PDB file of C-alpha atoms in Angstrom:
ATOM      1  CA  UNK A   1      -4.420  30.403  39.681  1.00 56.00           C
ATOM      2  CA  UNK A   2      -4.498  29.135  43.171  1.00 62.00           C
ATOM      3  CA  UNK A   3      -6.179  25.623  43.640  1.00 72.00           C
ATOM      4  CA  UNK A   4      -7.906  24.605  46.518  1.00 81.00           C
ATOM      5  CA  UNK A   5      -7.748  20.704  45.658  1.00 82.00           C
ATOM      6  CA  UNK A   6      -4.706  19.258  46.878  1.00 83.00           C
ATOM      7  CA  UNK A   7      -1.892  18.228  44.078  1.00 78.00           C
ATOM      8  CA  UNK A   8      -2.699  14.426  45.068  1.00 78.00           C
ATOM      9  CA  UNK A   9      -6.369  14.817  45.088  1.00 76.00           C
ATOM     10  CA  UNK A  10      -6.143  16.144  41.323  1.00 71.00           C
ATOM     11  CA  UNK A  11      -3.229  12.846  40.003  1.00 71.00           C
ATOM     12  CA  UNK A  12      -5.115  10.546  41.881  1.00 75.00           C
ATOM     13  CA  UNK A  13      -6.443   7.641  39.244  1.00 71.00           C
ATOM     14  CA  UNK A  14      -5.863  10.154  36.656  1.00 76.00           C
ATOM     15  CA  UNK A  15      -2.447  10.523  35.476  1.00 68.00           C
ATOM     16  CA  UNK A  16      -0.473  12.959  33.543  1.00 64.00           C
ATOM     17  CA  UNK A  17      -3.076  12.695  31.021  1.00 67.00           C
ATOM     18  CA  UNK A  18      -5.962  13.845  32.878  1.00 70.00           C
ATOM     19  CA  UNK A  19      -8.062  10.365  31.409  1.00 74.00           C
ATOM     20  CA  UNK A  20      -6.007   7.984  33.114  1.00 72.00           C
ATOM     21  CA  UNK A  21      -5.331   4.643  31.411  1.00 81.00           C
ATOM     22  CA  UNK A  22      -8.576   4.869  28.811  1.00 85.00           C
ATOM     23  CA  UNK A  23      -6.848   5.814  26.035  1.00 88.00           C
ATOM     24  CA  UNK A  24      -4.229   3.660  26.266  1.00 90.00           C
ATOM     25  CA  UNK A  25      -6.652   0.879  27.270  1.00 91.00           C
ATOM     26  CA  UNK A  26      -8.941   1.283  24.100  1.00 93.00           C
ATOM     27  CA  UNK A  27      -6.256   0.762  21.767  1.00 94.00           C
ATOM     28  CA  UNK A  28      -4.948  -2.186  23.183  1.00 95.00           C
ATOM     29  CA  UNK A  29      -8.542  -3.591  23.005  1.00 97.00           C
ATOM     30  CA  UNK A  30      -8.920  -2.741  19.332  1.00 97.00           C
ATOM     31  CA  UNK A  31      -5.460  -3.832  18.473  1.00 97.00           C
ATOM     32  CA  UNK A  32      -6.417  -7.389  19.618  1.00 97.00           C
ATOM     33  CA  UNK A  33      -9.144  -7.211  17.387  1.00 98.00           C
ATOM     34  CA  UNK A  34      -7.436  -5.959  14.918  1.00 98.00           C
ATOM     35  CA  UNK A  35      -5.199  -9.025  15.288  1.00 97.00           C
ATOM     36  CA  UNK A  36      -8.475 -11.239  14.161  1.00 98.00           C
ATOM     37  CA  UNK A  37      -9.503  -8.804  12.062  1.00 98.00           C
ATOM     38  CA  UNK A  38      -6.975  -7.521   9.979  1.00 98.00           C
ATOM     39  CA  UNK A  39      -5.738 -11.072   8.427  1.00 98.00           C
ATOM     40  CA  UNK A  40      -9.630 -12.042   7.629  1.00 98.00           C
ATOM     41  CA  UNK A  41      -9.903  -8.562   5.659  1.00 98.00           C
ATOM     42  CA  UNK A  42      -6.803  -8.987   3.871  1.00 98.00           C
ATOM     43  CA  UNK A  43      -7.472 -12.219   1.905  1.00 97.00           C
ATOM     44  CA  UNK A  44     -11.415 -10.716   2.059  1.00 97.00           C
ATOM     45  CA  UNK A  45     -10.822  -7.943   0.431  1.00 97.00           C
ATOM     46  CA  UNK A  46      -7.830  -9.019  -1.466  1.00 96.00           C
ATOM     47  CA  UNK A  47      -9.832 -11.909  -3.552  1.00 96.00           C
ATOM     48  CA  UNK A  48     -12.624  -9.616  -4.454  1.00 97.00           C
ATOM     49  CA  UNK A  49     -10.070  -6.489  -5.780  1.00 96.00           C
ATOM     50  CA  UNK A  50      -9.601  -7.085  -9.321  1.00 93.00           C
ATOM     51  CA  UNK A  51     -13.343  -8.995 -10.742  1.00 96.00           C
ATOM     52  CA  UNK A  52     -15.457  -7.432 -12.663  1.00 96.00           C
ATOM     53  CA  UNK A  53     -18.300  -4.905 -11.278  1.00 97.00           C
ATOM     54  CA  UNK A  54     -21.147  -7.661 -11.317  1.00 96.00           C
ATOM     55  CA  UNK A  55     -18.520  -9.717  -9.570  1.00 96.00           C
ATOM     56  CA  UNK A  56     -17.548  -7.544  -6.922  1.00 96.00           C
ATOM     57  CA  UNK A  57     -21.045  -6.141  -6.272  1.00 96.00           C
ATOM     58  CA  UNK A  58     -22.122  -9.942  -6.002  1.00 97.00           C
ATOM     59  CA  UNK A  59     -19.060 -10.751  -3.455  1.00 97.00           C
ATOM     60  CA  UNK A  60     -19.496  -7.696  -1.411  1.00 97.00           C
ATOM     61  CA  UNK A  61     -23.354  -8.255  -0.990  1.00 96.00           C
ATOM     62  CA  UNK A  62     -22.522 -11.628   0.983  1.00 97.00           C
ATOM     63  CA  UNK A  63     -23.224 -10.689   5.181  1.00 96.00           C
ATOM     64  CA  UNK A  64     -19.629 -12.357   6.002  1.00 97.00           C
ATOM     65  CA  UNK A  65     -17.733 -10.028   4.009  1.00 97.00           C
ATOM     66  CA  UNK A  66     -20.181  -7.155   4.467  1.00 97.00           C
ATOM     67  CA  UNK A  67     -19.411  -7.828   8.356  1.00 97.00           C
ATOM     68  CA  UNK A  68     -15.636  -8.430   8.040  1.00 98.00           C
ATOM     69  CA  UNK A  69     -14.646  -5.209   6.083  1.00 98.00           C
ATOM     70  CA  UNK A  70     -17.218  -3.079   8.039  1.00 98.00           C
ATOM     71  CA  UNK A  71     -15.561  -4.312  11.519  1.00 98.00           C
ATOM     72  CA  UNK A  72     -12.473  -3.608  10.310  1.00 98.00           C
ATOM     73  CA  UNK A  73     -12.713  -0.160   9.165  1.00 98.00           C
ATOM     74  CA  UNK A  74     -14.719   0.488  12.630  1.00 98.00           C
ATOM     75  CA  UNK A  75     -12.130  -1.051  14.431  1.00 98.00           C
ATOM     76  CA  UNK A  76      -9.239  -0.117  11.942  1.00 98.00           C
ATOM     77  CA  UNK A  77      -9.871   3.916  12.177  1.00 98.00           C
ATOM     78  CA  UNK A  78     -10.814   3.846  15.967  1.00 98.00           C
ATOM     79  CA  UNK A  79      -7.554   2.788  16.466  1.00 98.00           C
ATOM     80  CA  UNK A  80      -6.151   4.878  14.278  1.00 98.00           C
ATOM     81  CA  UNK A  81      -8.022   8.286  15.883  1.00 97.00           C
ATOM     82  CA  UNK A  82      -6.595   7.053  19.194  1.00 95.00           C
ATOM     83  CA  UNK A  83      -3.030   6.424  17.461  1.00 95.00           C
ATOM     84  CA  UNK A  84      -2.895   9.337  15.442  1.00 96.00           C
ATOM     85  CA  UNK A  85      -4.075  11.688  18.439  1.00 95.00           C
ATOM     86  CA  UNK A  86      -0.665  10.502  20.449  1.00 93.00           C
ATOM     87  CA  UNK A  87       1.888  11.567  17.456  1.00 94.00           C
ATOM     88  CA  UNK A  88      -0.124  15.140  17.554  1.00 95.00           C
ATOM     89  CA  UNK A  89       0.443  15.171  21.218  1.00 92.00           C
ATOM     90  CA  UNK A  90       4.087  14.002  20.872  1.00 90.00           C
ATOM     91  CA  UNK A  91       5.176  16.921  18.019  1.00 90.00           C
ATOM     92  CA  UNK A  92       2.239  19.411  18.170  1.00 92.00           C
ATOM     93  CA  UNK A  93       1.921  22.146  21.768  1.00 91.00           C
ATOM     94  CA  UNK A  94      -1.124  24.628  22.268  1.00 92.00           C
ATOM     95  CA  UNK A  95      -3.568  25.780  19.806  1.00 94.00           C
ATOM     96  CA  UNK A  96      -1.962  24.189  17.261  1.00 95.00           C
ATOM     97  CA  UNK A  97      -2.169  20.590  19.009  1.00 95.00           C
ATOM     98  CA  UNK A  98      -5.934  21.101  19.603  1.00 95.00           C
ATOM     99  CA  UNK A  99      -6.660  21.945  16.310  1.00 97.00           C
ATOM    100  CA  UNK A 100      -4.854  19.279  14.575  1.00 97.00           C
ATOM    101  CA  UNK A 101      -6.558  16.623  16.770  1.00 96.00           C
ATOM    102  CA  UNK A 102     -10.146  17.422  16.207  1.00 97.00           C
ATOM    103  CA  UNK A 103      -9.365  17.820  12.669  1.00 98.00           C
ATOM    104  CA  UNK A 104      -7.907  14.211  12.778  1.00 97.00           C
ATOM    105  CA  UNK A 105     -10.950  12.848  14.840  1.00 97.00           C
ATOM    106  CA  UNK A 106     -13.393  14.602  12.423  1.00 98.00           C
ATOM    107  CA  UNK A 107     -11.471  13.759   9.253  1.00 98.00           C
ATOM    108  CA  UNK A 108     -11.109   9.543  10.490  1.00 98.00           C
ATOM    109  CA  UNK A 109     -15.129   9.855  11.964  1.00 98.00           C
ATOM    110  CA  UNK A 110     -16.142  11.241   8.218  1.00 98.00           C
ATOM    111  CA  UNK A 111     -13.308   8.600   6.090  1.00 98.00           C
ATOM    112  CA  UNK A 112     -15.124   5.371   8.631  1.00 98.00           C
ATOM    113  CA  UNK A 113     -18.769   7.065   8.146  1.00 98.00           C
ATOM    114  CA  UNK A 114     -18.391   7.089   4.384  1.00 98.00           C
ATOM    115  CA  UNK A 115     -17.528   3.397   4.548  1.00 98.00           C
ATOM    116  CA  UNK A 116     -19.737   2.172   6.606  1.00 98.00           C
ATOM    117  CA  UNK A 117     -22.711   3.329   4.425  1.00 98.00           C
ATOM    118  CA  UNK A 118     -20.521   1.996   1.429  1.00 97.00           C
ATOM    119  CA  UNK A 119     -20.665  -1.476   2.921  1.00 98.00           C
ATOM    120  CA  UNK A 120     -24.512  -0.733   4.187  1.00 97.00           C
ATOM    121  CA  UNK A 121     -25.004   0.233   0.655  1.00 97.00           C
ATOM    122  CA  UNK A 122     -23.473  -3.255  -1.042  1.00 96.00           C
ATOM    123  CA  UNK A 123     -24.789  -5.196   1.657  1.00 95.00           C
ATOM    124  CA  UNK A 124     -28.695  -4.374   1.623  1.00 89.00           C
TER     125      UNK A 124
ATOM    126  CA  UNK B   1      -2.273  27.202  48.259  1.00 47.00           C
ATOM    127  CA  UNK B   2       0.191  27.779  44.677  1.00 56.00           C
ATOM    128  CA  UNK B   3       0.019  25.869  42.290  1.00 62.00           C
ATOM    129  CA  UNK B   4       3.156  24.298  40.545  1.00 65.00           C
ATOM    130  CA  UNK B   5       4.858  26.806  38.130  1.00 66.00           C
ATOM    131  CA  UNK B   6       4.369  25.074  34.842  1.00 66.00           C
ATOM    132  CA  UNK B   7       6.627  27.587  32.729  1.00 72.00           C
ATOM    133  CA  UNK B   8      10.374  26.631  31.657  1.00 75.00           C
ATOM    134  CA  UNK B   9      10.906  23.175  32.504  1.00 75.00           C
ATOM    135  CA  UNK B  10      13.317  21.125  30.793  1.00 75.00           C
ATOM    136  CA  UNK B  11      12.127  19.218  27.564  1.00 72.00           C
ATOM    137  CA  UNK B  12      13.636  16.440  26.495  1.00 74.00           C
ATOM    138  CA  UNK B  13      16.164  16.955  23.612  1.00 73.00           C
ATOM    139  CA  UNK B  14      15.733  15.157  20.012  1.00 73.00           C
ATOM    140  CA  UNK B  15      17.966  11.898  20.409  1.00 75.00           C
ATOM    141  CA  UNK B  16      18.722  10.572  17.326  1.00 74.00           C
ATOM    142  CA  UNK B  17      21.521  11.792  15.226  1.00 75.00           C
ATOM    143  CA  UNK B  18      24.029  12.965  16.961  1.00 77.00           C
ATOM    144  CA  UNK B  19      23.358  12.028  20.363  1.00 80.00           C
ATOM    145  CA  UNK B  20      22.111   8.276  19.898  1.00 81.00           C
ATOM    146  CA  UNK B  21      22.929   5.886  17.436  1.00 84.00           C
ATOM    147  CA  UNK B  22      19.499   4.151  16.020  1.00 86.00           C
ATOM    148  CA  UNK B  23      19.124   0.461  16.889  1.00 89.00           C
ATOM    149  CA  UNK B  24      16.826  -2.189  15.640  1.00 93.00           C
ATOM    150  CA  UNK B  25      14.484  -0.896  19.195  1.00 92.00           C
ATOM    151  CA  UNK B  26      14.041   2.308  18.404  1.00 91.00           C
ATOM    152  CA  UNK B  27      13.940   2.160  14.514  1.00 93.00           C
ATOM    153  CA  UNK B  28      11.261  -0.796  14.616  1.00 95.00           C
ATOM    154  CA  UNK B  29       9.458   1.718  17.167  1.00 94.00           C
ATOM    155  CA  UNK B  30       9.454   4.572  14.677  1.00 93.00           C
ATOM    156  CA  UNK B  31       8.489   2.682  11.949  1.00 96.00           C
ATOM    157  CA  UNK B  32       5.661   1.416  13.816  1.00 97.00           C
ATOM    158  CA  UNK B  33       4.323   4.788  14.291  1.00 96.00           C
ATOM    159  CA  UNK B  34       4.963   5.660  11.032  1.00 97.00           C
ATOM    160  CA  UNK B  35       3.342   2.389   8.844  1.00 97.00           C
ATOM    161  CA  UNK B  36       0.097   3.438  11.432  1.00 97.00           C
ATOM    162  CA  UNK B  37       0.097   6.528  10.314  1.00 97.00           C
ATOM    163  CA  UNK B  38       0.764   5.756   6.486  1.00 97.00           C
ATOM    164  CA  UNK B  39      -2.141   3.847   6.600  1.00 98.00           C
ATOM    165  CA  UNK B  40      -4.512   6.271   6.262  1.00 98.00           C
ATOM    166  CA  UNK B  41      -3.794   6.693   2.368  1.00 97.00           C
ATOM    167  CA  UNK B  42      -4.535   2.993   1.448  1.00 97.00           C
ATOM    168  CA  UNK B  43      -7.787   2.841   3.731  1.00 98.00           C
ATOM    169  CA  UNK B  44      -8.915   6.552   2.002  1.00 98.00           C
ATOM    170  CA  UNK B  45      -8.298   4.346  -1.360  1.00 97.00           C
ATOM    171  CA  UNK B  46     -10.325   1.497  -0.190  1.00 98.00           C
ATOM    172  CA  UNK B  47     -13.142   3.325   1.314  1.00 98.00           C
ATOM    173  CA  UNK B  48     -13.147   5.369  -2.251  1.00 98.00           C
ATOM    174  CA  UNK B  49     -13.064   2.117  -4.072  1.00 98.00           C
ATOM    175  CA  UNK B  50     -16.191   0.508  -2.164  1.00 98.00           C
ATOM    176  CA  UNK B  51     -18.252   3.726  -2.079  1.00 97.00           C
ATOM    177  CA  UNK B  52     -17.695   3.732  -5.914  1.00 97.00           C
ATOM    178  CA  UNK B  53     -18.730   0.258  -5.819  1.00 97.00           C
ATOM    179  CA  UNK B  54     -21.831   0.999  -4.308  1.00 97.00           C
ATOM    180  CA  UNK B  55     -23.012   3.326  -6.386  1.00 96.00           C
ATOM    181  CA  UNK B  56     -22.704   1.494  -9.791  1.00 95.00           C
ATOM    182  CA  UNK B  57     -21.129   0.329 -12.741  1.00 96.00           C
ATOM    183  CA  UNK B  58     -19.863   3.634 -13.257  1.00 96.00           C
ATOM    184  CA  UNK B  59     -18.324   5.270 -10.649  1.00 96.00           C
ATOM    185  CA  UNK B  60     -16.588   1.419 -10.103  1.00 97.00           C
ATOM    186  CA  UNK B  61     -14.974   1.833 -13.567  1.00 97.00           C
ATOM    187  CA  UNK B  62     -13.027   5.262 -12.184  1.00 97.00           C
ATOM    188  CA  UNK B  63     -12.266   3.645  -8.536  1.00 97.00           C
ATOM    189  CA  UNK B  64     -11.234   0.342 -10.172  1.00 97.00           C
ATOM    190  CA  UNK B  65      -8.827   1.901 -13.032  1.00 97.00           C
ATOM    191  CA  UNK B  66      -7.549   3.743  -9.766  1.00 97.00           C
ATOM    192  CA  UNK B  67      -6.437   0.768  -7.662  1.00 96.00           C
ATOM    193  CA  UNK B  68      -5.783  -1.237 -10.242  1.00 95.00           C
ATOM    194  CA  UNK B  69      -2.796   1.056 -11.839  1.00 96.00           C
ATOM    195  CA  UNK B  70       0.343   1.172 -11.357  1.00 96.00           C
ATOM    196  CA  UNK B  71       0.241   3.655  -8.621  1.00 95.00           C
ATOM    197  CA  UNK B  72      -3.230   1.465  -7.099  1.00 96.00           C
ATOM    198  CA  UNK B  73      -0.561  -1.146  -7.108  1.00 95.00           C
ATOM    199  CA  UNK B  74       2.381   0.755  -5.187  1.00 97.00           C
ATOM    200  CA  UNK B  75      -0.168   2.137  -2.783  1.00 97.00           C
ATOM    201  CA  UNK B  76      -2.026  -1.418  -2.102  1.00 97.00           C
ATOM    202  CA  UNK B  77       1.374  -3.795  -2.133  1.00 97.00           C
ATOM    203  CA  UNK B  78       2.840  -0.426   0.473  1.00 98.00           C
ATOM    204  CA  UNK B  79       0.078  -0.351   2.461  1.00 98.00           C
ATOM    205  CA  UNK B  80      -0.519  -4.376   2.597  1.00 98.00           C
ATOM    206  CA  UNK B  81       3.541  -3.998   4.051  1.00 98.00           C
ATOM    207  CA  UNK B  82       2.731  -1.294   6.329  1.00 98.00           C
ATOM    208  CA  UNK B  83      -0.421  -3.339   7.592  1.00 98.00           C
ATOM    209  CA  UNK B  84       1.573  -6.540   8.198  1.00 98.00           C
ATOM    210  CA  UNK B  85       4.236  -4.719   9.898  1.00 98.00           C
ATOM    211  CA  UNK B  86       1.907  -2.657  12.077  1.00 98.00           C
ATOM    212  CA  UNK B  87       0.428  -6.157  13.312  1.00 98.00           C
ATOM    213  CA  UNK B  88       3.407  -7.826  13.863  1.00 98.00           C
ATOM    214  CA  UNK B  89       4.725  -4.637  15.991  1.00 97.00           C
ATOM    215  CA  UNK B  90       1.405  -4.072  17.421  1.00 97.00           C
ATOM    216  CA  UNK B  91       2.066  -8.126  18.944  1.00 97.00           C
ATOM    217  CA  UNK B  92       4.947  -7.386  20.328  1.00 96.00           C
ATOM    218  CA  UNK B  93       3.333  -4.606  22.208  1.00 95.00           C
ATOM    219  CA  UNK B  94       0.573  -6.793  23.472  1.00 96.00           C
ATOM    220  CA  UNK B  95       3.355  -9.218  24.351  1.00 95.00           C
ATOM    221  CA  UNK B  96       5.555  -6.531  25.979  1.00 94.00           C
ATOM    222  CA  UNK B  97       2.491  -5.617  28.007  1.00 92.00           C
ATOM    223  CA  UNK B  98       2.429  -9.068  29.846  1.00 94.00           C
ATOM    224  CA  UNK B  99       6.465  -8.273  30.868  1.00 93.00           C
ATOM    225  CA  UNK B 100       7.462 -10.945  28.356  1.00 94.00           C
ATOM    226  CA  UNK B 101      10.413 -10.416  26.510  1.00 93.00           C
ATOM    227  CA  UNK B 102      11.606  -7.193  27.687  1.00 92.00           C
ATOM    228  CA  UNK B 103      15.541  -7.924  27.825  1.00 94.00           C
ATOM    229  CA  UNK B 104      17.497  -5.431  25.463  1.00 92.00           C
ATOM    230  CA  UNK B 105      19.130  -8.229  23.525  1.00 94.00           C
ATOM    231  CA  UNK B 106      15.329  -9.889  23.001  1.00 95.00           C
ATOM    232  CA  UNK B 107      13.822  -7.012  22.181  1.00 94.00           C
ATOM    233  CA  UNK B 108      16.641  -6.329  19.303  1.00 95.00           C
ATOM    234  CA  UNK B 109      16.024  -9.505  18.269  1.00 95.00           C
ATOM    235  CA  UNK B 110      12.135  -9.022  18.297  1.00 95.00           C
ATOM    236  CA  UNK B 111      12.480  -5.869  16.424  1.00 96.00           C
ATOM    237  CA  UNK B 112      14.859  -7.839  13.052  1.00 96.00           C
ATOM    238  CA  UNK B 113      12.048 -10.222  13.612  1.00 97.00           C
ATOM    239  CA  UNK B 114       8.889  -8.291  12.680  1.00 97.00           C
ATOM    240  CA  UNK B 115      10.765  -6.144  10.731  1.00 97.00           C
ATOM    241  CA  UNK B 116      11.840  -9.477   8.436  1.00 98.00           C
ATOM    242  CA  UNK B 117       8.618 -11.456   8.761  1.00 98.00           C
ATOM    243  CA  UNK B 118       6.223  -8.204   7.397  1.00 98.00           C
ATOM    244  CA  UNK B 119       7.946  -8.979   3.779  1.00 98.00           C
ATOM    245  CA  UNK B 120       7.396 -12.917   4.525  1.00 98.00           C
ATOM    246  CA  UNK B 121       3.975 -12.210   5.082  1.00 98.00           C
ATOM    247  CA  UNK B 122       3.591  -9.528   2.413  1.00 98.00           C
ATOM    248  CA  UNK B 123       5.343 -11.773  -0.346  1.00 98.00           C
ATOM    249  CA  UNK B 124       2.905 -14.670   1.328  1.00 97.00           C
ATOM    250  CA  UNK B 125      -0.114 -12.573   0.867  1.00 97.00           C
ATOM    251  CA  UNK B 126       0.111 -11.893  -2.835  1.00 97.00           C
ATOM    252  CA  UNK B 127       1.386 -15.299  -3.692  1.00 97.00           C
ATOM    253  CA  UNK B 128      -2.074 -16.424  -1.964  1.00 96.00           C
ATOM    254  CA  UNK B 129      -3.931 -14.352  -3.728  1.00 94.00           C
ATOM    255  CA  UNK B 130      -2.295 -14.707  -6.932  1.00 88.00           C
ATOM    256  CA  UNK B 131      -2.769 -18.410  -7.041  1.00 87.00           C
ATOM    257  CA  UNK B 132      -6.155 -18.716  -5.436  1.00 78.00           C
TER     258      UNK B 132
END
């Protein structure tokens, strides 16, 4: 189909991608907070996995930790929606592709809902 | 005015294999995207494990006999791996972004480098935990 919009007028600020630098751009904010992020969940998480249930329930009922893991699973899957959406794009073409991502995007939105009212849950 | 025919243009072949011999670059770049990827299957684990946990004693006991087996184990020790390795790559991207450190023979370097210090930091990790 014929365009009337000129082939710079439609690149300009845009790219190949037709959203620019945004995508690119929010994952290289969340990675650097997943660099804070990731080391203070690991020994978070990892010194509460393995006590008992009283334990545990105690431990994840504390605002730090409740704060820590939730942040990083925000963080953690945003990133990983953004990530994940590239490889599709990369080995997936047409109907296919689309499908695939908004499955991804729904399936990370549902896995990061279900722990953030997990950590609510423990928290309150 | 036309627009650009879109149809048959040239894709760019598969490299690796026959065509290109895989280097410490390209293989620390794959395995980036694949430890990111991976990830998923510890974090469903995890997100199991603390809905469990907040909804009682009960549903804990299942999630907790879970990650806590043998296969808990291989997924959580993997996935602790694939997490330190995905940071470690994922600063080296951040660095690479500033222009730093983008000579071939650095970048080989950089890639034996995070490749070798995600099992110091995975061996680290459990020791820490172990002990503390």
């Amino acid at each position: 189909m014929a365009s009337y919009t000129t082939a710079r007028k439609r690149a300009e600020n845009l790219g190949a991608s037709g959203d620019g630098t945004h995508h690119h751009w929010t994952n290289i904010v969340t990675s650097v907070a997943l660099v804070v992020l990731i080391p203070l969940f690991v020994f978070t998480f990892g010194s509460i996995l393995g006590r008992p249930y009283a334990e545990a329930a105690l431990a994840l009922s504390n605002p730090f930790v409740a704060l820590v893991i939730g942040l990083t699973l925000l963080v953690g899957l945003v990133h990983f929606r953004h990530g994940v959406q590239v490889v599709l794009e990369d080995y997936a073409h047409g109907t296919p592709r689309r499908l695939m991502i908004i499955a991804a995007i729904c399936a990370t939105y549902a896995i990061l809902a279900a722990g953030l009212l997990a950590v609510a849950r423990l928290a309150f | 005015m036309p627009d650009i025919p879109r149809g048959n243009r040239p894709l760019s072949p598969f490299m690796i294999g026959p065509h290109y011999r895989l280097q410490w670059t390209s293989f620390s770049s794959i395995l980036t995207r694949i430890t990111g990827n991976a990830l998923i299957v510890g974090t469903v684990l995890i997100v199991w494990w603390l809905l469990a946990a907040s909804m009682g004693p009960d549903a804990f006991a299942t999630a907790d006999a879970v990650l806590r087996s043998w296969f808990g184990d291989l997924v959580l020790l993997g996935s602790l791996w694939a997490l330190w390795y995905h940071t470690l790559a994922g600063i080296r991207h951040l660095v690479w972004s500033t222009g730093r450190f983008m000579e071939i023979h650095v970048a080989e370097t950089l890639g034996k480098a995070i490749f070798g210090g995600s099992f110091v930091l995975t061996i680290l990790t459990v020791l820490i935990l172990w002990l503390v």
